[in-house]
């Protein structure tokens, strides 16, 4: 495979910029997500959350443009697991840990080795995939996050599944109103997008100071 990319089509219709999806040789589907009043005046179907759409003849479009976004990956499989992580006996697990606590809770994936029974505390989860171990057996606790470039904006990225990610930005931009991103400046503006829209991403790891306090 020489190239992997996402191609989109935009045009101007009745003075507004719209997304375009080709239906056949003569008709297209307009995709619009900006002004609710203008959408209603044009008889478009939809709402402010999912956007509006309308089928029109292709000849009504002007200023047709195409945009291509290259990606180095087809899915999120190469993005390492994000969130709080712990290294136990040389293996990395999803984890939960309260600062100063003497216990780390490990969340085992399907392929993760199960800690030795002599090193676990209390009852295991019903499916055996959640275990608690003394912090002295854990060599590292850290948080892994991912920043990315999306639509020319610097954002934080969360993985949703193999094809989709959630982007989060903490500043106002034209994308906030244009793409109707949910949230605010405190919690961040978020939007779920295809991973192909991510131009590049970078992994960050922040270590937590693990105390050696024994569990009660």
Short mmCIF file of C-alpha atoms in Angstrom, two decimals:
data_model
loop_
_atom_site.label_atom_id
_atom_site.label_comp_id
_atom_site.label_asym_id
_atom_site.label_seq_id
_atom_site.Cartn_x
_atom_site.Cartn_y
_atom_site.Cartn_z
CA UNK A 1 0.00 0.00 0.00
CA UNK A 2 1.55 3.29 -1.12
CA UNK A 3 -0.84 5.77 0.47
CA UNK A 4 -3.72 5.93 2.97
CA UNK A 5 -5.84 9.07 3.04
CA UNK A 6 -9.30 10.55 3.60
CA UNK A 7 -10.79 12.56 0.71
CA UNK A 8 -13.71 14.93 1.29
CA UNK A 9 -15.67 17.20 -1.05
CA UNK A 10 -17.00 20.68 -0.32
CA UNK A 11 -18.81 23.28 -2.38
CA UNK A 12 -20.84 26.48 -2.17
CA UNK A 13 -24.63 26.28 -2.44
CA UNK A 14 -26.88 29.34 -2.16
CA UNK A 15 -24.07 31.31 -0.58
CA UNK A 16 -23.11 28.76 2.11
CA UNK A 17 -20.23 26.27 2.24
CA UNK A 18 -21.51 22.70 2.52
CA UNK A 19 -20.12 19.19 2.58
CA UNK A 20 -21.02 17.07 -0.44
CA UNK A 21 -21.65 13.35 -0.89
CA UNK A 22 -22.21 12.04 -4.41
CA UNK A 23 -25.41 9.98 -4.86
CA UNK A 24 -25.38 9.35 -8.63
CA UNK A 25 -24.37 11.02 -11.88
CA UNK A 26 -26.75 13.94 -11.38
CA UNK A 27 -27.59 14.33 -7.68
CA UNK A 28 -25.62 14.94 -4.50
CA UNK A 29 -26.38 15.02 -0.78
CA UNK A 30 -25.54 18.28 0.96
CA UNK A 31 -24.19 18.07 4.53
CA UNK A 32 -24.48 21.24 6.61
CA UNK A 33 -23.83 22.03 10.30
CA UNK A 34 -23.65 25.80 10.75
CA UNK A 35 -26.72 28.11 10.83
CA UNK A 36 -29.99 26.41 11.99
CA UNK A 37 -32.17 29.24 10.67
CA UNK A 38 -30.63 29.09 7.20
CA UNK A 39 -30.97 25.27 7.13
CA UNK A 40 -34.68 25.54 8.01
CA UNK A 41 -35.24 28.16 5.31
CA UNK A 42 -33.77 25.79 2.70
CA UNK A 43 -35.99 22.89 3.79
CA UNK A 44 -33.09 20.76 5.03
CA UNK A 45 -33.68 17.68 7.20
CA UNK A 46 -31.88 17.24 10.53
CA UNK A 47 -31.09 19.09 13.74
CA UNK A 48 -28.31 21.07 15.42
CA UNK A 49 -26.76 17.93 16.95
CA UNK A 50 -26.43 15.67 13.90
CA UNK A 51 -26.47 18.40 11.23
CA UNK A 52 -28.75 18.90 8.24
CA UNK A 53 -28.88 17.35 4.79
CA UNK A 54 -30.66 17.83 1.48
CA UNK A 55 -30.55 16.19 -1.95
CA UNK A 56 -30.01 18.63 -4.82
CA UNK A 57 -28.86 18.49 -8.48
CA UNK A 58 -25.07 18.63 -8.84
CA UNK A 59 -25.39 21.55 -11.30
CA UNK A 60 -26.55 23.83 -8.47
CA UNK A 61 -23.12 23.68 -6.82
CA UNK A 62 -20.34 26.19 -7.32
CA UNK A 63 -16.73 26.40 -6.11
CA UNK A 64 -16.38 22.63 -5.77
CA UNK A 65 -13.19 21.67 -3.92
CA UNK A 66 -11.61 18.44 -2.72
CA UNK A 67 -9.50 17.92 0.38
CA UNK A 68 -7.19 15.01 1.12
CA UNK A 69 -5.82 14.20 4.58
CA UNK A 70 -2.98 11.70 4.65
CA UNK A 71 -2.59 9.25 7.51
CA UNK A 72 0.20 6.83 8.32
CA UNK A 73 -2.16 4.34 9.97
CA UNK A 74 -5.42 2.72 8.97
CA UNK A 75 -6.66 2.33 12.55
CA UNK A 76 -5.73 2.99 16.18
CA UNK A 77 -3.96 -0.34 16.61
CA UNK A 78 -0.56 1.34 16.82
CA UNK A 79 -1.61 3.77 19.54
CA UNK A 80 -0.46 2.31 22.90
CA UNK A 81 -3.03 1.98 25.71
CA UNK A 82 -3.81 5.36 27.29
CA UNK A 83 -4.78 6.35 30.83
CA UNK A 84 -3.33 5.28 34.18
CA UNK A 85 -0.91 2.34 33.77
CA UNK A 86 1.17 0.27 36.19
CA UNK A 87 4.19 -1.98 35.63
CA UNK A 88 4.01 -5.14 37.73
CA UNK A 89 6.63 -7.90 37.42
CA UNK A 90 7.78 -6.39 34.11
CA UNK A 91 4.30 -6.34 32.55
CA UNK A 92 2.14 -3.28 31.95
CA UNK A 93 -1.50 -3.19 33.09
CA UNK A 94 -4.33 -0.71 33.17
CA UNK A 95 -4.49 0.52 36.76
CA UNK A 96 -6.12 2.60 39.46
CA UNK A 97 -4.05 4.10 42.26
CA UNK A 98 -4.71 6.82 44.82
CA UNK A 99 -1.71 8.95 45.73
CA UNK A 100 -0.18 7.63 48.95
CA UNK A 101 -2.16 4.39 48.91
CA UNK A 102 -0.30 1.15 49.54
CA UNK A 103 -2.45 -0.76 47.06
CA UNK A 104 -2.61 -0.65 43.26
CA UNK A 105 -5.65 -2.09 41.46
CA UNK A 106 -4.72 -3.81 38.21
CA UNK A 107 -7.19 -4.21 35.34
CA UNK A 108 -6.18 -7.30 33.40
CA UNK A 109 -6.65 -7.52 29.66
CA UNK A 110 -7.45 -10.85 28.01
CA UNK A 111 -3.78 -11.58 27.29
CA UNK A 112 -2.32 -10.24 30.54
CA UNK A 113 -0.67 -12.67 32.99
CA UNK A 114 -2.50 -13.11 36.29
CA UNK A 115 -0.52 -12.01 39.39
CA UNK A 116 0.59 -14.76 41.73
CA UNK A 117 -2.07 -15.55 44.33
CA UNK A 118 0.36 -14.86 47.16
CA UNK A 119 0.78 -11.27 46.00
CA UNK A 120 -2.89 -10.32 45.65
CA UNK A 121 -5.10 -8.71 48.30
CA UNK A 122 -8.76 -9.31 49.09
CA UNK A 123 -11.27 -10.79 46.69
CA UNK A 124 -10.73 -10.66 42.97
CA UNK A 125 -13.35 -9.30 40.60
CA UNK A 126 -16.06 -11.73 39.59
CA UNK A 127 -14.38 -12.37 36.25
CA UNK A 128 -10.90 -12.51 37.79
CA UNK A 129 -9.76 -9.58 35.66
CA UNK A 130 -9.45 -7.01 38.48
CA UNK A 131 -6.88 -7.65 41.22
CA UNK A 132 -5.27 -5.61 43.99
CA UNK A 133 -1.55 -5.89 44.76
CA UNK A 134 0.68 -4.17 47.33
CA UNK A 135 2.46 -1.19 45.89
CA UNK A 136 5.85 -2.71 46.76
CA UNK A 137 5.41 -5.17 43.90
CA UNK A 138 4.78 -2.36 41.40
CA UNK A 139 7.84 -0.78 39.81
CA UNK A 140 6.07 2.09 38.08
CA UNK A 141 2.72 3.94 38.01
CA UNK A 142 2.20 6.51 35.27
CA UNK A 143 -0.38 8.20 33.08
CA UNK A 144 -0.04 7.92 29.33
CA UNK A 145 -1.81 10.48 27.12
CA UNK A 146 -1.77 11.45 23.46
CA UNK A 147 -1.71 14.85 21.80
CA UNK A 148 -2.50 15.21 18.11
CA UNK A 149 -2.94 17.58 15.20
CA UNK A 150 -6.51 17.63 13.87
CA UNK A 151 -7.82 20.09 11.27
CA UNK A 152 -4.73 22.21 11.93
CA UNK A 153 -5.52 22.38 15.68
CA UNK A 154 -3.49 21.03 18.59
CA UNK A 155 -5.76 18.68 20.55
CA UNK A 156 -5.69 15.85 23.08
CA UNK A 157 -6.83 12.48 21.77
CA UNK A 158 -8.68 9.56 23.39
CA UNK A 159 -9.11 6.23 21.61
CA UNK A 160 -12.73 5.04 21.26
CA UNK A 161 -12.32 1.99 19.02
CA UNK A 162 -10.25 0.79 16.06
CA UNK A 163 -11.58 3.51 13.75
CA UNK A 164 -12.60 6.43 15.95
CA UNK A 165 -11.02 8.79 18.47
CA UNK A 166 -12.28 11.66 20.61
CA UNK A 167 -10.47 14.96 20.19
CA UNK A 168 -10.45 17.53 22.99
CA UNK A 169 -9.29 21.15 22.89
CA UNK A 170 -9.27 23.74 25.64
CA UNK A 171 -9.36 26.86 23.49
CA UNK A 172 -11.91 28.50 21.23
CA UNK A 173 -11.42 27.94 17.51
CA UNK A 174 -13.50 28.03 14.35
CA UNK A 175 -13.84 24.25 14.64
CA UNK A 176 -15.76 24.59 17.93
CA UNK A 177 -18.67 26.38 16.28
CA UNK A 178 -18.28 24.97 12.77
CA UNK A 179 -18.24 21.33 13.94
CA UNK A 180 -20.55 22.06 16.91
CA UNK A 181 -18.16 20.57 19.45
CA UNK A 182 -19.66 19.79 22.87
CA UNK A 183 -18.24 21.10 26.15
CA UNK A 184 -16.70 24.31 27.47
CA UNK A 185 -13.32 25.90 28.09
CA UNK A 186 -12.97 24.25 31.52
CA UNK A 187 -13.69 20.63 30.62
CA UNK A 188 -12.64 21.03 26.99
CA UNK A 189 -14.50 20.98 23.69
CA UNK A 190 -14.84 17.42 22.38
CA UNK A 191 -15.83 15.70 19.16
CA UNK A 192 -15.69 12.07 18.01
CA UNK A 193 -13.95 11.75 14.64
CA UNK A 194 -12.47 9.12 12.38
CA UNK A 195 -8.84 8.33 13.14
CA UNK A 196 -8.03 9.05 9.50
CA UNK A 197 -8.65 12.74 10.24
CA UNK A 198 -5.67 12.79 12.62
CA UNK A 199 -2.62 14.10 10.81
CA UNK A 200 -0.10 13.16 13.50
CA UNK A 201 -0.03 12.24 17.18
CA UNK A 202 2.50 12.17 20.00
CA UNK A 203 2.56 10.02 23.14
CA UNK A 204 3.24 11.55 26.58
CA UNK A 205 3.97 9.71 29.84
CA UNK A 206 3.80 11.28 33.31
CA UNK A 207 5.20 9.24 36.20
CA UNK A 208 3.55 9.25 39.63
CA UNK A 209 5.68 9.05 42.76
CA UNK A 210 4.92 5.61 44.21
CA UNK A 211 5.22 5.51 48.00
CA UNK A 212 6.17 2.30 49.72
CA UNK A 213 3.49 2.58 52.40
CA UNK A 214 2.19 -0.86 53.39
CA UNK A 215 -1.57 -1.56 53.03
CA UNK A 216 -3.58 -1.91 56.21
#
